[in-house]
mmCIF file of C-alpha atoms in Angstrom:
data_model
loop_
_atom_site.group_PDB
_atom_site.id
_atom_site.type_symbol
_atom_site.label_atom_id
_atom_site.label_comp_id
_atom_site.label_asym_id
_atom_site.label_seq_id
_atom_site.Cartn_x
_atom_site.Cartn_y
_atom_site.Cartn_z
ATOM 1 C CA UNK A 1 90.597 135.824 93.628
ATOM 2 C CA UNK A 2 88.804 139.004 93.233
ATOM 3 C CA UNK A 3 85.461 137.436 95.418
ATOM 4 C CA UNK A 4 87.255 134.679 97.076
ATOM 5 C CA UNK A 5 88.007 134.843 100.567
ATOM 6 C CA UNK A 6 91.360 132.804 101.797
ATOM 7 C CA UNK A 7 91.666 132.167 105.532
ATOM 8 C CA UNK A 8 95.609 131.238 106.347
ATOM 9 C CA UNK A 9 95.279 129.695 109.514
ATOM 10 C CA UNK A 10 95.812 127.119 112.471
ATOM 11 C CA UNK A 11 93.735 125.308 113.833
ATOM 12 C CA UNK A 12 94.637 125.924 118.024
ATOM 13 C CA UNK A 13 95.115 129.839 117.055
ATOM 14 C CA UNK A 14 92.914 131.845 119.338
ATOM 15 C CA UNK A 15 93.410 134.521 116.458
ATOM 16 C CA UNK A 16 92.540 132.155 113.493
ATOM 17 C CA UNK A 17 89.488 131.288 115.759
ATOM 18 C CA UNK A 18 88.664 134.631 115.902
ATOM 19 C CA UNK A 19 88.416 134.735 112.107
ATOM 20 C CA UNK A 20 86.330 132.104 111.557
ATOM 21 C CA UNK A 21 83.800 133.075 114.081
ATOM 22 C CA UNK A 22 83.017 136.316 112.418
ATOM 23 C CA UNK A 23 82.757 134.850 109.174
ATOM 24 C CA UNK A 24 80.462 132.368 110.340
ATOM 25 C CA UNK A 25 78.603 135.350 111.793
ATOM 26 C CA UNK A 26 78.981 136.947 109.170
ATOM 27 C CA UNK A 27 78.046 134.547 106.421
ATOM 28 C CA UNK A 28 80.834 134.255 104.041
ATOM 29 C CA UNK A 29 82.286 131.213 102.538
ATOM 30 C CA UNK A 30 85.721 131.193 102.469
ATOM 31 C CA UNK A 31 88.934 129.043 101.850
ATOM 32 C CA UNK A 32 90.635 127.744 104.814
ATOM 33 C CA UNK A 33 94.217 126.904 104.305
ATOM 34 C CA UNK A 34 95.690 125.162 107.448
ATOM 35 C CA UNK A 35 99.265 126.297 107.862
ATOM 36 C CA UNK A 36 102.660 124.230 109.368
ATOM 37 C CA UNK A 37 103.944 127.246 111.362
ATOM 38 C CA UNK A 38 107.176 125.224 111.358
ATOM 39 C CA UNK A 39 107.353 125.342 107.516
ATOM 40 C CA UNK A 40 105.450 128.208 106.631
ATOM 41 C CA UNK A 41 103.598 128.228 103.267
ATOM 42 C CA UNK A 42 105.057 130.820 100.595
ATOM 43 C CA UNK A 43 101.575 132.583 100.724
ATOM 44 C CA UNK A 44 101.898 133.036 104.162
ATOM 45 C CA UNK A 45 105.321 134.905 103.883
ATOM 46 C CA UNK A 46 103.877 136.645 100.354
ATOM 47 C CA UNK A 47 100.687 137.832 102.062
ATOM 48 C CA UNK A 48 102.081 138.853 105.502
ATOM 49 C CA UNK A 49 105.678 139.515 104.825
ATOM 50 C CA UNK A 50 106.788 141.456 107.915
ATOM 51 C CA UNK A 51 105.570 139.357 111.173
ATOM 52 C CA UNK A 52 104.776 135.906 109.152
ATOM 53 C CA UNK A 53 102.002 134.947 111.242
ATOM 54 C CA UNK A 54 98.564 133.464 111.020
ATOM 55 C CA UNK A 55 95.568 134.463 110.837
ATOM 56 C CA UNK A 56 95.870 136.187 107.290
ATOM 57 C CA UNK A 57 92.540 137.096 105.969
ATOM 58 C CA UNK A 58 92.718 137.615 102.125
ATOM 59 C CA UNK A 59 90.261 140.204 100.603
ATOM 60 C CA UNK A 60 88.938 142.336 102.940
ATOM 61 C CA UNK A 61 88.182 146.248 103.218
ATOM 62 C CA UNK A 62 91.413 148.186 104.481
ATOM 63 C CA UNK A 63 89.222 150.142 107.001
ATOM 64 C CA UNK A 64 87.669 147.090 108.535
ATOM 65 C CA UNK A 65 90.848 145.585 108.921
ATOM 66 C CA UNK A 66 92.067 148.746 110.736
ATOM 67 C CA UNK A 67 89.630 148.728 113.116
ATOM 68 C CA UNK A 68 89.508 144.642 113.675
ATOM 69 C CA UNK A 69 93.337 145.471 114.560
ATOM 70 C CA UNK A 70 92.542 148.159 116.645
ATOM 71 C CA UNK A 71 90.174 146.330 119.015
ATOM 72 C CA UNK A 72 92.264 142.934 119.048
ATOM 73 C CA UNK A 73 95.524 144.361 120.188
ATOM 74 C CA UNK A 74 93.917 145.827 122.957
ATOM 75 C CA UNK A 75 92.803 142.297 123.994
ATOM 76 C CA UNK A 76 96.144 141.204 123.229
ATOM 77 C CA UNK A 77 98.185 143.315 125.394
ATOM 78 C CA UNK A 78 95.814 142.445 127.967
ATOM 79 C CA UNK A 79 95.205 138.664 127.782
ATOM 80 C CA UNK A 80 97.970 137.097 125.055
ATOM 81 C CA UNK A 81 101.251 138.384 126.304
ATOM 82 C CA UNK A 82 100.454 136.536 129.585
ATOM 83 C CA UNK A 83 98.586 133.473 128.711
ATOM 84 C CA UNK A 84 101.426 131.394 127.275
ATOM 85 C CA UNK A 85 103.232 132.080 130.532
ATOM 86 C CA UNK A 86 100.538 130.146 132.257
ATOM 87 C CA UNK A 87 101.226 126.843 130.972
ATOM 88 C CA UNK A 88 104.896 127.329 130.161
ATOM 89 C CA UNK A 89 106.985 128.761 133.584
ATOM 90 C CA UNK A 90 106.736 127.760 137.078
ATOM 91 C CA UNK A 91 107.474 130.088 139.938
ATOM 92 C CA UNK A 92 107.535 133.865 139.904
ATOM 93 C CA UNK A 93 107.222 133.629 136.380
ATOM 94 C CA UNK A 94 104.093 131.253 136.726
ATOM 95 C CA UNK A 95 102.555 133.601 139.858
ATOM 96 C CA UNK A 96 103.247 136.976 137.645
ATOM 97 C CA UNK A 97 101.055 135.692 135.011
ATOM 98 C CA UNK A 98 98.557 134.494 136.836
ATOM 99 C CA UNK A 99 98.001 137.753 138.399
ATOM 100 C CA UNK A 100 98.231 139.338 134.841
ATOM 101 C CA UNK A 101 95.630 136.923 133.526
ATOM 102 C CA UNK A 102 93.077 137.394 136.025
ATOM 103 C CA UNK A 103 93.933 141.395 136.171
ATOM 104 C CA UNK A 104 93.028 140.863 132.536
ATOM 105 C CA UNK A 105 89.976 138.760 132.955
ATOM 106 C CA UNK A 106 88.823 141.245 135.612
ATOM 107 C CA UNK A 107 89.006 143.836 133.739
ATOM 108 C CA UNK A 108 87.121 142.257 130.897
ATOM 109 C CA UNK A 109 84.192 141.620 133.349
ATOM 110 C CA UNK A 110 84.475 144.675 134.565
ATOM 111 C CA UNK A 111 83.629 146.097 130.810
ATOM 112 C CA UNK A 112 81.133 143.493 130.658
ATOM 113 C CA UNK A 113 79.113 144.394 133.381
ATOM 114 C CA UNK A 114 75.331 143.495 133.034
ATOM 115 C CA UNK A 115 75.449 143.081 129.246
ATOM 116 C CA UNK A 116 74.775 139.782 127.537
ATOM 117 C CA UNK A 117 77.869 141.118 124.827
ATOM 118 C CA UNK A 118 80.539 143.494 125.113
ATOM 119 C CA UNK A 119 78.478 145.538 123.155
ATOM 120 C CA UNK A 120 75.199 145.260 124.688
ATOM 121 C CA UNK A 121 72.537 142.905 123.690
ATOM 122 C CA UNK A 122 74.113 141.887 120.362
ATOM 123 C CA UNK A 123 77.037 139.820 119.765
ATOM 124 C CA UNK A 124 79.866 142.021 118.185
ATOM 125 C CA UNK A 125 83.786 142.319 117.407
ATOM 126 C CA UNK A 126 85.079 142.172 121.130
ATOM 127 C CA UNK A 127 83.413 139.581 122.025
ATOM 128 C CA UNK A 128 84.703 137.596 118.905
ATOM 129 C CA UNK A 129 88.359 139.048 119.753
ATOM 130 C CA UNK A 130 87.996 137.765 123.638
ATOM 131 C CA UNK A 131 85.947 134.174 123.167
ATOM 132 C CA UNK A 132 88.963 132.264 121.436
ATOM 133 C CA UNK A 133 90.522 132.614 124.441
ATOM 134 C CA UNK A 134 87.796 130.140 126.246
ATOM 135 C CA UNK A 135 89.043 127.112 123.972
ATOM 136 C CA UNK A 136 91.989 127.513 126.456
ATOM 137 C CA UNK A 137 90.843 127.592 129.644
ATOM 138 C CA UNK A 138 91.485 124.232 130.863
ATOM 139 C CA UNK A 139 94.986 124.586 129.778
ATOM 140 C CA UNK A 140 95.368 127.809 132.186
ATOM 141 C CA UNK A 141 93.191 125.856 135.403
ATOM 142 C CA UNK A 142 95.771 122.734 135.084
ATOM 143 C CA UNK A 143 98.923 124.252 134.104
ATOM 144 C CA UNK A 144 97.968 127.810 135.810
ATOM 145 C CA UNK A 145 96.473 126.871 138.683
ATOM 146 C CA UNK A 146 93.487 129.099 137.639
ATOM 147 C CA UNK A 147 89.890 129.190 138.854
ATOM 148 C CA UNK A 148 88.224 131.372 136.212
ATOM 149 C CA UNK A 149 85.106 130.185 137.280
ATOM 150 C CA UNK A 150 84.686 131.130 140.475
ATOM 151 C CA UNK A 151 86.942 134.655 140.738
ATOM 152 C CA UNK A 152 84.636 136.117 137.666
ATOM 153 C CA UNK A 153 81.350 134.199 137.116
ATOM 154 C CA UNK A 154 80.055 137.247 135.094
ATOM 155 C CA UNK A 155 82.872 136.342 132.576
ATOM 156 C CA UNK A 156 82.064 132.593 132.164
ATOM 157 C CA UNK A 157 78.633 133.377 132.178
ATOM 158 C CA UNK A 158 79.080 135.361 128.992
ATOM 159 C CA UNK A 159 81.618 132.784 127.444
ATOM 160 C CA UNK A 160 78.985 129.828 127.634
ATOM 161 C CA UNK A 161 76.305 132.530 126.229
ATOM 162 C CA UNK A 162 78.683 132.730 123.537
ATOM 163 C CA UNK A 163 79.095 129.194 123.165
ATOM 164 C CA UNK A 164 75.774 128.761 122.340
ATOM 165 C CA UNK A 165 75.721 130.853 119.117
ATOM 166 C CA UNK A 166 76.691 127.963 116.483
ATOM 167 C CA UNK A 167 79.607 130.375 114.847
ATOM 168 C CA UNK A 168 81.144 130.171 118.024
ATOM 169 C CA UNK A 169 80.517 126.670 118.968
ATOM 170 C CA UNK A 170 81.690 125.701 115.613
ATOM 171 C CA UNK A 171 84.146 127.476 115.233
ATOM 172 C CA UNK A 172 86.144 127.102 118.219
ATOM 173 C CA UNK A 173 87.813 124.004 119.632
ATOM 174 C CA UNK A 174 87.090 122.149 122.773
ATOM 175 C CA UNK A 175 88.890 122.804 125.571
ATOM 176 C CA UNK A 176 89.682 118.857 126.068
ATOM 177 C CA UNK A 177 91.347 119.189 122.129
ATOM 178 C CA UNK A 178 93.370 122.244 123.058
ATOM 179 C CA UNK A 179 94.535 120.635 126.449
ATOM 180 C CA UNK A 180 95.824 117.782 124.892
ATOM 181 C CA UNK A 181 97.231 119.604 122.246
ATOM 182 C CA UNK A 182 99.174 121.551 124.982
ATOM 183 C CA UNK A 183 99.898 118.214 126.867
ATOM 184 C CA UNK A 184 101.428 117.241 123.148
ATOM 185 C CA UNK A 185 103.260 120.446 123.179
ATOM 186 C CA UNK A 186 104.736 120.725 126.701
ATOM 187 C CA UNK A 187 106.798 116.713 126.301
ATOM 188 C CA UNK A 188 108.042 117.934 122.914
ATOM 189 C CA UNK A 189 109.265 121.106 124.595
ATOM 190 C CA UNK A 190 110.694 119.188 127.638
ATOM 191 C CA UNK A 191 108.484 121.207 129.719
ATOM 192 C CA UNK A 192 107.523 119.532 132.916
#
């Protein structure tokens, strides 16, 4: 395995998506092994032993993957904590992660400002730690009651310029695929 490169992932994961857009912008081939998060694979629990999630990303530099970590938590405490909320609860639940969402999303626009990328003119790890999260939005607008598009057009503006960069567009899912996926999801749940 010494130049392979495994990807243990699934396929809605806005982190696995992550992943595979910066390979794809980065070039590399690599393995993708989907995993059944109900029945997880004994590579999965060998390679990430402690939290047993996906994505796993197996061979990369220990410095890199510091950093990646670094910069995606920060997205996470800002955008993932909340985002399930939005098409799970109803109520004060639903209305405090709304507000949490779009405090996120504001934010992120705020950073944005008048760059094409988070990090200026060229596409870079933010943005590929933030875009996954676009695969989604039609699950927030129906289930949320969120209007992305028109409280932070700055934002959209820069997800559909990432759209357009074929690691991005083929990498990610369509938001009609995730949707039903949640629809899927929410009757085996019993959430209505």
């Amino acid at each position: 395995m010494a130049d392979e490169v495994v990807l243990l992932d699934f396929w809605p994961s806005a982190f696995g998506m992550r992943v595979r857009i910066a390979l794809a912008e980065k070039g590399i081939k690599y393995e993708n092994k989907e995993e059944d998060l109900m029945n997880k694979s004994p590579l999965l629990l060998q390679m990430n032993p402690v939290h047993k999630k996906i994505p796993v990303l197996i061979h990369s530099d220990p410095y890199q993957r510091a950093q990646a970590r670094f910069w995606a938590d920060l997205v996470d405490k800002k955008i993932y904590d909340v985002r399930r909320k939005l098409w799970t609860t109803k109520g004060e639940q639903l209305e405090g992660a709304k507000k949490g969402f779009m405090d996120a999303i504001k934010f992120l626009e705020e950073q944005l400002g008048d760059k094409a990328y988070f990090g200026g003119d060229k596409f870079g790890f933010v943005d590929v730690a933030v875009i996954p999260f676009y695969s989604w939005f039609k699950v927030y607008k129906i289930f949320g009651n969120i209007n992305t598009e028109s409280e932070c057009p700055k934002f959209i503006a820069w997800a559909k310029r990432c759209m357009q960069k074929e690691s991005v567009s083929k990498s990610l899912p369509e938001q009609e695929k995730v949707y039903d996926f949640i629809v899927d999801l929410r009757k085996r749940m019993g959430i209505e």
